[in-house]
Amino acid sequence: MALETTLREPIHLTDPLEAEAPQPVRGCDMCESRFGQWREASNPRSTAYDPSHATDLAIEIKRHPHEWKKTAR
Ligand SMILES: [Zn+2]
């Protein structure tokens, strides 16, 4: 009566974002702090090295809305 799941292999999503450095928006504290965390998380020599977290941070930076940017001249 073993209930086996067919999905036993770990899923590795190779996200192209991972290799790409996020571009924080200048003057945005949120982006800059996330970028600092991203650099730590994407640095294999850092104690905070965490590639999947780095990907999350990169996505967060890219998706961070900056409505005020449109009105800036
Ligand atoms: Zn931002």
PDB file of N, CA and C and ligand atoms in Angstrom:
ATOM      1  N   MET A   1       0.832  -1.218   0.000  1.00  0.00           N
ATOM      2  CA  MET A   1       0.000   0.000   0.000  1.00  0.00           C
ATOM      3  C   MET A   1       0.861   1.261   0.000  1.00  0.00           C
ATOM      4  N   ALA A   2       1.974   1.154  -0.623  1.00  0.00           N
ATOM      5  CA  ALA A   2       2.844   2.330  -0.667  1.00  0.00           C
ATOM      6  C   ALA A   2       2.315   3.327  -1.682  1.00  0.00           C
ATOM      7  N   LEU A   3       2.106   4.490  -1.187  1.00  0.00           N
ATOM      8  CA  LEU A   3       1.608   5.527  -2.078  1.00  0.00           C
ATOM      9  C   LEU A   3       2.791   6.342  -2.604  1.00  0.00           C
ATOM     10  N   GLU A   4       3.189   5.999  -3.784  1.00  0.00           N
ATOM     11  CA  GLU A   4       4.359   6.688  -4.327  1.00  0.00           C
ATOM     12  C   GLU A   4       3.954   7.834  -5.242  1.00  0.00           C
ATOM     13  N   THR A   5       4.698   8.861  -5.107  1.00  0.00           N
ATOM     14  CA  THR A   5       4.473   9.971  -6.026  1.00  0.00           C
ATOM     15  C   THR A   5       5.402   9.773  -7.215  1.00  0.00           C
ATOM     16  N   THR A   6       4.937  10.142  -8.363  1.00  0.00           N
ATOM     17  CA  THR A   6       5.752   9.960  -9.560  1.00  0.00           C
ATOM     18  C   THR A   6       6.848  11.009  -9.654  1.00  0.00           C
ATOM     19  N   LEU A   7       6.643  12.060  -8.896  1.00  0.00           N
ATOM     20  CA  LEU A   7       7.609  13.157  -8.988  1.00  0.00           C
ATOM     21  C   LEU A   7       8.657  13.006  -7.884  1.00  0.00           C
ATOM     22  N   ARG A   8       9.597  12.148  -8.102  1.00  0.00           N
ATOM     23  CA  ARG A   8      10.584  11.917  -7.056  1.00  0.00           C
ATOM     24  C   ARG A   8      11.918  12.594  -7.346  1.00  0.00           C
ATOM     25  N   GLU A   9      12.076  13.051  -8.540  1.00  0.00           N
ATOM     26  CA  GLU A   9      13.315  13.760  -8.854  1.00  0.00           C
ATOM     27  C   GLU A   9      13.214  15.217  -8.423  1.00  0.00           C
ATOM     28  N   PRO A  10      14.291  15.732  -7.911  1.00  0.00           N
ATOM     29  CA  PRO A  10      14.272  17.163  -7.567  1.00  0.00           C
ATOM     30  C   PRO A  10      14.171  17.995  -8.837  1.00  0.00           C
ATOM     31  N   ILE A  11      13.389  19.021  -8.739  1.00  0.00           N
ATOM     32  CA  ILE A  11      13.208  19.864  -9.918  1.00  0.00           C
ATOM     33  C   ILE A  11      14.244  20.981  -9.922  1.00  0.00           C
ATOM     34  N   HIS A  12      14.978  21.014 -10.977  1.00  0.00           N
ATOM     35  CA  HIS A  12      15.962  22.087 -11.113  1.00  0.00           C
ATOM     36  C   HIS A  12      15.526  23.035 -12.211  1.00  0.00           C
ATOM     37  N   LEU A  13      15.121  24.180 -11.799  1.00  0.00           N
ATOM     38  CA  LEU A  13      14.745  25.180 -12.790  1.00  0.00           C
ATOM     39  C   LEU A  13      15.956  26.045 -13.065  1.00  0.00           C
ATOM     40  N   THR A  14      16.481  25.865 -14.228  1.00  0.00           N
ATOM     41  CA  THR A  14      17.611  26.723 -14.578  1.00  0.00           C
ATOM     42  C   THR A  14      17.052  28.006 -15.175  1.00  0.00           C
ATOM     43  N   ASP A  15      17.014  28.970 -14.348  1.00  0.00           N
ATOM     44  CA  ASP A  15      16.439  30.240 -14.751  1.00  0.00           C
ATOM     45  C   ASP A  15      17.525  31.125 -15.359  1.00  0.00           C
ATOM     46  N   PRO A  16      17.268  31.652 -16.536  1.00  0.00           N
ATOM     47  CA  PRO A  16      18.273  32.537 -17.150  1.00  0.00           C
ATOM     48  C   PRO A  16      18.527  33.789 -16.326  1.00  0.00           C
ATOM     49  N   LEU A  17      17.588  34.136 -15.475  1.00  0.00           N
ATOM     50  CA  LEU A  17      17.751  35.322 -14.632  1.00  0.00           C
ATOM     51  C   LEU A  17      18.922  35.156 -13.669  1.00  0.00           C
ATOM     52  N   GLU A  18      19.190  33.908 -13.341  1.00  0.00           N
ATOM     53  CA  GLU A  18      20.202  33.622 -12.340  1.00  0.00           C
ATOM     54  C   GLU A  18      21.582  34.141 -12.757  1.00  0.00           C
ATOM     55  N   ALA A  19      21.866  34.016 -14.044  1.00  0.00           N
ATOM     56  CA  ALA A  19      23.185  34.408 -14.535  1.00  0.00           C
ATOM     57  C   ALA A  19      23.273  35.918 -14.751  1.00  0.00           C
ATOM     58  N   GLU A  20      22.115  36.518 -14.754  1.00  0.00           N
ATOM     59  CA  GLU A  20      22.048  37.926 -15.104  1.00  0.00           C
ATOM     60  C   GLU A  20      21.973  38.791 -13.852  1.00  0.00           C
ATOM     61  N   ALA A  21      22.785  39.798 -13.784  1.00  0.00           N
ATOM     62  CA  ALA A  21      22.737  40.683 -12.625  1.00  0.00           C
ATOM     63  C   ALA A  21      21.515  41.583 -12.714  1.00  0.00           C
ATOM     64  N   PRO A  22      20.774  41.686 -11.622  1.00  0.00           N
ATOM     65  CA  PRO A  22      19.624  42.584 -11.625  1.00  0.00           C
ATOM     66  C   PRO A  22      20.085  44.034 -11.647  1.00  0.00           C
ATOM     67  N   GLN A  23      19.237  44.894 -12.123  1.00  0.00           N
ATOM     68  CA  GLN A  23      19.602  46.303 -12.182  1.00  0.00           C
ATOM     69  C   GLN A  23      18.712  47.096 -11.249  1.00  0.00           C
ATOM     70  N   PRO A  24      19.238  47.390 -10.063  1.00  0.00           N
ATOM     71  CA  PRO A  24      18.447  48.159  -9.118  1.00  0.00           C
ATOM     72  C   PRO A  24      18.260  49.582  -9.612  1.00  0.00           C
ATOM     73  N   VAL A  25      17.129  50.131  -9.281  1.00  0.00           N
ATOM     74  CA  VAL A  25      16.857  51.508  -9.679  1.00  0.00           C
ATOM     75  C   VAL A  25      17.535  52.446  -8.691  1.00  0.00           C
ATOM     76  N   ARG A  26      18.288  53.365  -9.224  1.00  0.00           N
ATOM     77  CA  ARG A  26      18.989  54.315  -8.367  1.00  0.00           C
ATOM     78  C   ARG A  26      18.011  55.129  -7.550  1.00  0.00           C
ATOM     79  N   GLY A  27      18.324  55.265  -6.289  1.00  0.00           N
ATOM     80  CA  GLY A  27      17.474  56.075  -5.427  1.00  0.00           C
ATOM     81  C   GLY A  27      16.359  55.274  -4.787  1.00  0.00           C
ATOM     82  N   CYS A  28      16.218  54.012  -5.188  1.00  0.00           N
ATOM     83  CA  CYS A  28      15.183  53.182  -4.576  1.00  0.00           C
ATOM     84  C   CYS A  28      15.829  52.344  -3.475  1.00  0.00           C
ATOM     85  N   ASP A  29      15.489  52.676  -2.240  1.00  0.00           N
ATOM     86  CA  ASP A  29      16.082  51.980  -1.091  1.00  0.00           C
ATOM     87  C   ASP A  29      15.812  50.488  -1.135  1.00  0.00           C
ATOM     88  N   MET A  30      14.602  50.159  -1.525  1.00  0.00           N
ATOM     89  CA  MET A  30      14.200  48.765  -1.558  1.00  0.00           C
ATOM     90  C   MET A  30      15.067  47.982  -2.555  1.00  0.00           C
ATOM     91  N   CYS A  31      15.218  48.535  -3.747  1.00  0.00           N
ATOM     92  CA  CYS A  31      16.035  47.870  -4.768  1.00  0.00           C
ATOM     93  C   CYS A  31      17.487  47.765  -4.310  1.00  0.00           C
ATOM     94  N   GLU A  32      17.989  48.825  -3.745  1.00  0.00           N
ATOM     95  CA  GLU A  32      19.388  48.825  -3.348  1.00  0.00           C
ATOM     96  C   GLU A  32      19.669  47.834  -2.228  1.00  0.00           C
ATOM     97  N   SER A  33      18.755  47.742  -1.282  1.00  0.00           N
ATOM     98  CA  SER A  33      18.986  46.782  -0.201  1.00  0.00           C
ATOM     99  C   SER A  33      18.852  45.349  -0.719  1.00  0.00           C
ATOM    100  N   ARG A  34      17.888  45.148  -1.630  1.00  0.00           N
ATOM    101  CA  ARG A  34      17.731  43.826  -2.243  1.00  0.00           C
ATOM    102  C   ARG A  34      18.975  43.473  -3.058  1.00  0.00           C
ATOM    103  N   PHE A  35      19.516  44.478  -3.732  1.00  0.00           N
ATOM    104  CA  PHE A  35      20.691  44.242  -4.568  1.00  0.00           C
ATOM    105  C   PHE A  35      21.887  43.851  -3.709  1.00  0.00           C
ATOM    106  N   GLY A  36      22.011  44.492  -2.558  1.00  0.00           N
ATOM    107  CA  GLY A  36      23.085  44.133  -1.632  1.00  0.00           C
ATOM    108  C   GLY A  36      22.945  42.685  -1.176  1.00  0.00           C
ATOM    109  N   GLN A  37      21.713  42.295  -0.889  1.00  0.00           N
ATOM    110  CA  GLN A  37      21.455  40.908  -0.484  1.00  0.00           C
ATOM    111  C   GLN A  37      21.723  39.960  -1.639  1.00  0.00           C
ATOM    112  N   TRP A  38      21.346  40.403  -2.840  1.00  0.00           N
ATOM    113  CA  TRP A  38      21.557  39.567  -4.028  1.00  0.00           C
ATOM    114  C   TRP A  38      23.045  39.301  -4.256  1.00  0.00           C
ATOM    115  N   ARG A  39      23.850  40.336  -4.066  1.00  0.00           N
ATOM    116  CA  ARG A  39      25.289  40.166  -4.267  1.00  0.00           C
ATOM    117  C   ARG A  39      25.868  39.162  -3.287  1.00  0.00           C
ATOM    118  N   GLU A  40      25.377  39.215  -2.062  1.00  0.00           N
ATOM    119  CA  GLU A  40      25.837  38.249  -1.056  1.00  0.00           C
ATOM    120  C   GLU A  40      25.369  36.844  -1.416  1.00  0.00           C
ATOM    121  N   ALA A  41      24.103  36.750  -1.788  1.00  0.00           N
ATOM    122  CA  ALA A  41      23.504  35.438  -2.073  1.00  0.00           C
ATOM    123  C   ALA A  41      24.056  34.817  -3.349  1.00  0.00           C
ATOM    124  N   SER A  42      24.569  35.645  -4.253  1.00  0.00           N
ATOM    125  CA  SER A  42      25.081  35.101  -5.508  1.00  0.00           C
ATOM    126  C   SER A  42      26.600  34.953  -5.499  1.00  0.00           C
ATOM    127  N   ASN A  43      27.198  35.256  -4.368  1.00  0.00           N
ATOM    128  CA  ASN A  43      28.646  35.120  -4.254  1.00  0.00           C
ATOM    129  C   ASN A  43      29.006  33.805  -3.561  1.00  0.00           C
ATOM    130  N   PRO A  44      29.572  32.858  -4.304  1.00  0.00           N
ATOM    131  CA  PRO A  44      29.892  31.541  -3.721  1.00  0.00           C
ATOM    132  C   PRO A  44      30.830  31.622  -2.532  1.00  0.00           C
ATOM    133  N   ARG A  45      31.569  32.689  -2.433  1.00  0.00           N
ATOM    134  CA  ARG A  45      32.504  32.835  -1.308  1.00  0.00           C
ATOM    135  C   ARG A  45      31.862  33.457  -0.086  1.00  0.00           C
ATOM    136  N   SER A  46      30.672  33.950  -0.276  1.00  0.00           N
ATOM    137  CA  SER A  46      29.974  34.582   0.841  1.00  0.00           C
ATOM    138  C   SER A  46      29.326  33.528   1.736  1.00  0.00           C
ATOM    139  N   THR A  47      29.240  33.844   3.010  1.00  0.00           N
ATOM    140  CA  THR A  47      28.576  32.922   3.944  1.00  0.00           C
ATOM    141  C   THR A  47      27.074  32.929   3.711  1.00  0.00           C
ATOM    142  N   ALA A  48      26.604  33.985   3.042  1.00  0.00           N
ATOM    143  CA  ALA A  48      25.171  34.099   2.762  1.00  0.00           C
ATOM    144  C   ALA A  48      24.830  33.533   1.385  1.00  0.00           C
ATOM    145  N   TYR A  49      25.775  32.812   0.792  1.00  0.00           N
ATOM    146  CA  TYR A  49      25.562  32.257  -0.552  1.00  0.00           C
ATOM    147  C   TYR A  49      24.336  31.355  -0.604  1.00  0.00           C
ATOM    148  N   ASP A  50      23.410  31.714  -1.481  1.00  0.00           N
ATOM    149  CA  ASP A  50      22.162  30.967  -1.623  1.00  0.00           C
ATOM    150  C   ASP A  50      21.594  31.263  -3.015  1.00  0.00           C
ATOM    151  N   PRO A  51      21.951  30.441  -4.000  1.00  0.00           N
ATOM    152  CA  PRO A  51      21.579  30.729  -5.390  1.00  0.00           C
ATOM    153  C   PRO A  51      20.085  30.888  -5.614  1.00  0.00           C
ATOM    154  N   SER A  52      19.290  30.058  -4.954  1.00  0.00           N
ATOM    155  CA  SER A  52      17.850  30.170  -5.204  1.00  0.00           C
ATOM    156  C   SER A  52      17.298  31.454  -4.600  1.00  0.00           C
ATOM    157  N   HIS A  53      17.860  31.836  -3.458  1.00  0.00           N
ATOM    158  CA  HIS A  53      17.456  33.111  -2.849  1.00  0.00           C
ATOM    159  C   HIS A  53      17.903  34.268  -3.742  1.00  0.00           C
ATOM    160  N   ALA A  54      19.080  34.134  -4.328  1.00  0.00           N
ATOM    161  CA  ALA A  54      19.590  35.162  -5.237  1.00  0.00           C
ATOM    162  C   ALA A  54      18.639  35.351  -6.412  1.00  0.00           C
ATOM    163  N   THR A  55      18.133  34.238  -6.936  1.00  0.00           N
ATOM    164  CA  THR A  55      17.184  34.312  -8.049  1.00  0.00           C
ATOM    165  C   THR A  55      15.909  35.029  -7.619  1.00  0.00           C
ATOM    166  N   ASP A  56      15.438  34.693  -6.434  1.00  0.00           N
ATOM    167  CA  ASP A  56      14.238  35.352  -5.908  1.00  0.00           C
ATOM    168  C   ASP A  56      14.450  36.857  -5.795  1.00  0.00           C
ATOM    169  N   LEU A  57      15.595  37.220  -5.272  1.00  0.00           N
ATOM    170  CA  LEU A  57      15.905  38.643  -5.097  1.00  0.00           C
ATOM    171  C   LEU A  57      16.001  39.345  -6.448  1.00  0.00           C
ATOM    172  N   ALA A  58      16.635  38.671  -7.404  1.00  0.00           N
ATOM    173  CA  ALA A  58      16.783  39.267  -8.736  1.00  0.00           C
ATOM    174  C   ALA A  58      15.415  39.522  -9.358  1.00  0.00           C
ATOM    175  N   ILE A  59      14.521  38.558  -9.189  1.00  0.00           N
ATOM    176  CA  ILE A  59      13.166  38.698  -9.723  1.00  0.00           C
ATOM    177  C   ILE A  59      12.441  39.832  -9.012  1.00  0.00           C
ATOM    178  N   GLU A  60      12.629  39.888  -7.700  1.00  0.00           N
ATOM    179  CA  GLU A  60      11.981  40.941  -6.922  1.00  0.00           C
ATOM    180  C   GLU A  60      12.441  42.329  -7.385  1.00  0.00           C
ATOM    181  N   ILE A  61      13.724  42.446  -7.646  1.00  0.00           N
ATOM    182  CA  ILE A  61      14.267  43.720  -8.110  1.00  0.00           C
ATOM    183  C   ILE A  61      13.685  44.071  -9.478  1.00  0.00           C
ATOM    184  N   LYS A  62      13.650  43.095 -10.346  1.00  0.00           N
ATOM    185  CA  LYS A  62      13.128  43.349 -11.693  1.00  0.00           C
ATOM    186  C   LYS A  62      11.652  43.710 -11.685  1.00  0.00           C
ATOM    187  N   ARG A  63      10.931  43.120 -10.757  1.00  0.00           N
ATOM    188  CA  ARG A  63       9.482  43.353 -10.729  1.00  0.00           C
ATOM    189  C   ARG A  63       9.082  44.513  -9.846  1.00  0.00           C
ATOM    190  N   HIS A  64      10.034  45.074  -9.149  1.00  0.00           N
ATOM    191  CA  HIS A  64       9.668  46.160  -8.243  1.00  0.00           C
ATOM    192  C   HIS A  64       9.101  47.327  -9.043  1.00  0.00           C
ATOM    193  N   PRO A  65       7.878  47.702  -8.726  1.00  0.00           N
ATOM    194  CA  PRO A  65       7.259  48.784  -9.497  1.00  0.00           C
ATOM    195  C   PRO A  65       7.848  50.142  -9.153  1.00  0.00           C
ATOM    196  N   HIS A  66       8.016  50.942 -10.162  1.00  0.00           N
ATOM    197  CA  HIS A  66       8.552  52.294  -9.957  1.00  0.00           C
ATOM    198  C   HIS A  66       7.716  53.278 -10.742  1.00  0.00           C
ATOM    199  N   GLU A  67       6.548  53.509 -10.234  1.00  0.00           N
ATOM    200  CA  GLU A  67       5.628  54.418 -10.925  1.00  0.00           C
ATOM    201  C   GLU A  67       6.207  55.815 -11.038  1.00  0.00           C
ATOM    202  N   TRP A  68       6.923  56.195 -10.023  1.00  0.00           N
ATOM    203  CA  TRP A  68       7.452  57.556  -9.990  1.00  0.00           C
ATOM    204  C   TRP A  68       8.479  57.803 -11.079  1.00  0.00           C
ATOM    205  N   LYS A  69       9.029  56.716 -11.604  1.00  0.00           N
ATOM    206  CA  LYS A  69      10.049  56.848 -12.641  1.00  0.00           C
ATOM    207  C   LYS A  69       9.480  57.498 -13.907  1.00  0.00           C
ATOM    208  N   LYS A  70       8.218  57.197 -14.167  1.00  0.00           N
ATOM    209  CA  LYS A  70       7.571  57.726 -15.378  1.00  0.00           C
ATOM    210  C   LYS A  70       7.428  59.250 -15.314  1.00  0.00           C
ATOM    211  N   THR A  71       7.200  59.736 -14.093  1.00  0.00           N
ATOM    212  CA  THR A  71       6.957  61.171 -13.965  1.00  0.00           C
ATOM    213  C   THR A  71       8.264  61.950 -13.806  1.00  0.00           C
ATOM    214  N   ALA A  72       9.345  61.242 -13.534  1.00  0.00           N
ATOM    215  CA  ALA A  72      10.627  61.925 -13.392  1.00  0.00           C
ATOM    216  C   ALA A  72      11.068  62.506 -14.727  1.00  0.00           C
ATOM    217  N   ARG A  73      11.627  63.698 -14.698  1.00  0.00           N
ATOM    218  CA  ARG A  73      12.028  64.288 -15.978  1.00  0.00           C
ATOM    219  C   ARG A  73      13.534  64.313 -16.135  1.00  0.00           C
TER     220      ARG A  73
HETATM  221 ZN    ZN B   1      12.769  49.573  -6.408  1.00  0.00          ZN
END
